[in-house]
Amino acid sequence: MAIQRPASPFWRFLYENSLIIVILLLTLGTLAGQFVTGWHDYNDELQDMGLTQLTAGQYFHSGHFLEATFENWESEFLQMALYVLLTVWLRQRGSSESKKLYEEEEVDAEPDQSKKDAPWPVRQGGLMLVLYKNSLSLAFFALFVMSFFLHARGGAEVYSIEQVHDGKAAVSTWEYMSTSRFWFESLQNWQSEFLSILSIVGLSIFLRQHGSPESKPVDAAHGETGK
């Protein structure tokens, strides 16, 4: 049964974009909470080292906030980049997150350049089309590289403060990237993201969530693959 479209443009906008709006609000809310708690926690650390505490404005530009934020973002972007690419070629029997095992799907079809309402890169063709065909994974990988570097930059600042306090030399961003601490921070987050992919792919074989596009229909057989 079709859902009635809201008459008001405002409510129609909220309804048609409610998923991204709610997730954006959750992201901003938790980021704000991270900022406040991280600010107080880091000031406690600085106080213990006998260093000057930071104002909120100073903390916003600090290595501690930079590292804590982008350490997590890098793993999220890596997860999505790999997931987008891996689901192009790999299959999982029974999972709603997998394409059909032996059937071609709409997403496998070559773009129709003559389609009037196709995005501009499709109608343009050539290199623009090649880039657009892979733009989702390229964007995620670019965001991953950016976050990876900012994680390292912020971490190097925090690590250097600790080193100088202990009478040792400060390190550059590139030097910090060669430390086991940097890779421990990265790998512990990467494995948790891969675990979340493993969970949704595996659990969606046997479990259901009525009404969710991430689940197969409740009455679908366990061996049925795809949405």
Short mmCIF file of C-alpha atoms in Angstrom, two decimals:
data_model
loop_
_atom_site.label_atom_id
_atom_site.label_comp_id
_atom_site.label_asym_id
_atom_site.label_seq_id
_atom_site.Cartn_x
_atom_site.Cartn_y
_atom_site.Cartn_z
CA MET A 1 0.00 0.00 0.00
CA ALA A 2 1.38 3.40 -1.01
CA ILE A 3 2.18 5.95 1.72
CA GLN A 4 0.43 9.28 1.33
CA ARG A 5 2.79 12.12 0.42
CA PRO A 6 2.76 15.02 2.93
CA ALA A 7 1.05 18.10 1.50
CA SER A 8 3.42 20.60 3.13
CA PRO A 9 6.81 21.04 1.34
CA PHE A 10 8.48 21.32 4.74
CA TRP A 11 7.10 18.06 6.09
CA ARG A 12 7.69 16.38 2.75
CA PHE A 13 11.35 17.44 2.91
CA LEU A 14 11.67 16.09 6.45
CA TYR A 15 10.00 12.80 5.51
CA GLU A 16 12.02 12.29 2.33
CA ASN A 17 15.31 13.09 4.10
CA SER A 18 14.53 11.83 7.61
CA LEU A 19 17.18 9.10 7.61
CA ILE A 20 20.12 11.37 6.86
CA ILE A 21 18.75 14.16 9.11
CA VAL A 22 18.43 11.87 12.15
CA ILE A 23 21.85 10.29 11.58
CA LEU A 24 23.40 13.75 11.12
CA LEU A 25 21.89 14.91 14.42
CA LEU A 26 23.16 11.78 16.17
CA THR A 27 26.62 12.37 14.71
CA LEU A 28 26.73 16.01 15.78
CA GLY A 29 25.33 15.19 19.22
CA THR A 30 27.87 12.48 19.95
CA LEU A 31 30.68 14.59 18.49
CA ALA A 32 29.73 17.41 20.85
CA GLY A 33 29.71 14.97 23.76
CA GLN A 34 33.10 13.65 22.71
CA PHE A 35 34.44 17.21 22.55
CA VAL A 36 33.28 18.16 26.05
CA THR A 37 34.38 14.96 27.75
CA GLY A 38 37.64 14.84 25.79
CA TRP A 39 38.40 18.45 26.72
CA HIS A 40 38.01 17.76 30.44
CA ASP A 41 39.89 14.46 30.24
CA TYR A 42 42.84 15.99 28.40
CA ASN A 43 43.00 18.94 30.78
CA ASP A 44 43.26 16.43 33.64
CA GLU A 45 46.21 14.82 31.85
CA LEU A 46 47.88 18.19 31.27
CA GLN A 47 47.36 19.10 34.92
CA ASP A 48 49.00 15.85 36.02
CA MET A 49 52.01 16.73 33.84
CA GLY A 50 52.17 20.26 35.28
CA LEU A 51 51.25 21.85 31.94
CA THR A 52 48.86 24.67 31.15
CA GLN A 53 45.28 23.56 30.62
CA LEU A 54 43.46 24.39 27.38
CA THR A 55 40.43 26.55 26.77
CA ALA A 56 37.61 25.05 24.71
CA GLY A 57 38.80 26.98 21.66
CA GLN A 58 42.36 25.75 22.11
CA TYR A 59 41.18 22.18 22.59
CA PHE A 60 39.21 22.32 19.34
CA HIS A 61 42.50 22.85 17.48
CA SER A 62 44.52 20.49 19.66
CA GLY A 63 46.16 17.27 18.60
CA HIS A 64 44.15 15.37 21.21
CA PHE A 65 40.79 16.28 19.64
CA LEU A 66 42.18 15.83 16.13
CA GLU A 67 43.57 12.39 16.92
CA ALA A 68 40.50 11.15 18.78
CA THR A 69 38.14 12.27 16.00
CA PHE A 70 40.00 11.14 12.91
CA GLU A 71 41.27 7.92 14.47
CA ASN A 72 37.65 6.76 14.38
CA TRP A 73 36.69 8.41 11.11
CA GLU A 74 39.53 6.75 9.22
CA SER A 75 38.27 3.28 10.14
CA GLU A 76 34.71 4.15 9.14
CA PHE A 77 35.76 5.42 5.72
CA LEU A 78 38.04 2.42 5.18
CA GLN A 79 35.20 0.09 6.11
CA MET A 80 32.78 1.66 3.65
CA ALA A 81 35.35 1.90 0.84
CA LEU A 82 36.25 -1.78 1.10
CA TYR A 83 32.64 -2.85 1.58
CA VAL A 84 31.53 -0.99 -1.55
CA LEU A 85 34.28 -2.62 -3.59
CA LEU A 86 34.14 -6.12 -2.13
CA THR A 87 30.39 -6.41 -2.75
CA VAL A 88 31.03 -5.77 -6.44
CA TRP A 89 32.82 -9.10 -6.89
CA LEU A 90 32.24 -11.24 -3.80
CA ARG A 91 29.07 -13.09 -2.79
CA GLN A 92 27.60 -14.60 0.36
CA ARG A 93 24.87 -17.16 -0.01
CA GLY A 94 21.82 -16.25 2.05
CA SER A 95 22.92 -12.73 3.02
CA SER A 96 20.77 -9.70 2.30
CA GLU A 97 24.01 -7.73 1.89
CA SER A 98 25.14 -9.78 -1.11
CA LYS A 99 24.14 -9.56 -4.74
CA LYS A 100 22.44 -12.58 -6.28
CA LEU A 101 24.77 -15.55 -6.68
CA TYR A 102 24.24 -16.34 -10.36
CA GLU A 103 22.08 -13.54 -11.71
CA GLU A 104 22.96 -10.18 -13.16
CA GLU A 105 21.47 -7.21 -11.33
CA GLU A 106 20.50 -3.68 -12.32
CA VAL A 107 23.67 -2.25 -10.77
CA ASP A 108 25.79 -4.41 -13.12
CA ALA A 109 24.29 -2.88 -16.27
CA GLU A 110 26.36 -0.40 -18.28
CA PRO A 111 25.02 3.16 -17.94
CA ASP A 112 22.70 4.40 -20.69
CA GLN A 113 24.29 7.60 -21.99
CA SER A 114 21.17 8.46 -23.99
CA LYS A 115 18.98 8.59 -20.90
CA LYS A 116 17.69 12.16 -20.60
CA ASP A 117 17.65 12.37 -16.80
CA ALA A 118 20.99 10.59 -16.34
CA PRO A 119 23.60 12.51 -14.31
CA TRP A 120 25.86 14.80 -16.34
CA PRO A 121 28.99 12.58 -16.15
CA VAL A 122 27.01 9.70 -17.66
CA ARG A 123 25.86 11.82 -20.61
CA GLN A 124 29.37 13.28 -20.97
CA GLY A 125 31.06 9.90 -21.25
CA GLY A 126 34.81 9.30 -21.49
CA LEU A 127 37.00 9.87 -18.44
CA MET A 128 34.19 11.64 -16.57
CA LEU A 129 32.04 8.53 -16.87
CA VAL A 130 34.86 6.25 -15.74
CA LEU A 131 35.42 8.40 -12.64
CA TYR A 132 31.70 8.66 -11.94
CA LYS A 133 31.24 4.89 -12.22
CA ASN A 134 33.73 4.52 -9.36
CA SER A 135 33.05 7.80 -7.54
CA LEU A 136 31.57 6.24 -4.41
CA SER A 137 34.58 4.08 -3.59
CA LEU A 138 36.99 6.83 -4.69
CA ALA A 139 35.31 9.32 -2.36
CA PHE A 140 35.50 6.92 0.59
CA PHE A 141 39.17 6.16 -0.08
CA ALA A 142 39.97 9.88 -0.36
CA LEU A 143 38.21 10.53 2.96
CA PHE A 144 40.12 7.61 4.48
CA VAL A 145 43.50 8.99 3.36
CA MET A 146 42.60 12.46 4.70
CA SER A 147 41.46 11.05 8.05
CA PHE A 148 44.48 8.74 8.25
CA PHE A 149 46.84 11.70 7.89
CA LEU A 150 44.93 13.93 10.34
CA HIS A 151 44.92 11.08 12.88
CA ALA A 152 48.70 10.86 12.50
CA ARG A 153 49.13 14.64 12.71
CA GLY A 154 47.06 14.94 15.87
CA GLY A 155 48.67 11.88 17.41
CA ALA A 156 52.15 13.22 16.71
CA GLU A 157 51.32 16.41 18.62
CA VAL A 158 50.05 14.54 21.68
CA TYR A 159 52.92 12.05 21.56
CA SER A 160 55.46 14.86 21.27
CA ILE A 161 54.06 16.64 24.33
CA GLU A 162 54.43 13.43 26.30
CA GLN A 163 57.94 12.85 24.94
CA VAL A 164 59.13 16.36 25.81
CA HIS A 165 57.62 16.05 29.30
CA ASP A 166 59.68 12.87 29.76
CA GLY A 167 62.84 14.60 28.53
CA LYS A 168 62.79 13.00 25.11
CA ALA A 169 62.69 14.47 21.61
CA ALA A 170 59.49 15.48 19.87
CA VAL A 171 58.50 13.60 16.69
CA SER A 172 57.20 14.66 13.30
CA THR A 173 53.98 13.35 11.79
CA TRP A 174 55.90 10.92 9.61
CA GLU A 175 58.02 9.71 12.52
CA TYR A 176 54.89 9.13 14.58
CA MET A 177 53.44 7.02 11.76
CA SER A 178 56.35 4.61 12.24
CA THR A 179 55.57 4.00 15.91
CA SER A 180 53.74 0.95 17.21
CA ARG A 181 51.38 3.27 19.10
CA PHE A 182 50.06 4.79 15.88
CA TRP A 183 49.44 1.41 14.27
CA PHE A 184 47.89 0.02 17.45
CA GLU A 185 45.39 2.90 17.40
CA SER A 186 44.61 2.30 13.73
CA LEU A 187 44.41 -1.48 13.71
CA GLN A 188 42.22 -1.74 16.81
CA ASN A 189 39.66 0.45 15.03
CA TRP A 190 39.99 -1.24 11.65
CA GLN A 191 39.32 -4.70 13.06
CA SER A 192 36.19 -3.46 14.84
CA GLU A 193 34.85 -2.09 11.55
CA PHE A 194 35.58 -5.33 9.73
CA LEU A 195 33.81 -7.17 12.55
CA SER A 196 30.71 -5.01 12.02
CA ILE A 197 30.69 -5.95 8.31
CA LEU A 198 31.12 -9.60 9.21
CA SER A 199 28.21 -9.30 11.64
CA ILE A 200 25.71 -7.74 9.23
CA VAL A 201 26.67 -10.07 6.39
CA GLY A 202 26.53 -13.20 8.55
CA LEU A 203 23.58 -12.39 10.81
CA SER A 204 21.39 -11.27 7.90
CA ILE A 205 21.48 -14.86 6.61
CA PHE A 206 19.40 -16.16 9.52
CA LEU A 207 17.95 -13.11 11.29
CA ARG A 208 15.35 -10.58 10.10
CA GLN A 209 14.16 -7.07 10.87
CA HIS A 210 10.69 -6.38 9.58
CA GLY A 211 10.57 -3.21 7.48
CA SER A 212 14.34 -2.73 7.15
CA PRO A 213 15.97 -2.66 3.68
CA GLU A 214 19.04 -4.20 5.32
CA SER A 215 17.06 -7.38 5.99
CA LYS A 216 15.48 -9.97 3.73
CA PRO A 217 11.69 -10.36 3.96
CA VAL A 218 10.73 -12.12 7.19
CA ASP A 219 9.37 -15.14 5.31
CA ALA A 220 12.39 -15.47 2.97
CA ALA A 221 14.32 -18.72 3.04
CA HIS A 222 17.68 -18.66 4.78
CA GLY A 223 19.40 -19.60 1.51
CA GLU A 224 17.87 -16.72 -0.41
CA THR A 225 20.51 -14.16 -1.32
CA GLY A 226 20.02 -10.43 -1.95
CA LYS A 227 17.35 -7.96 -1.07
#
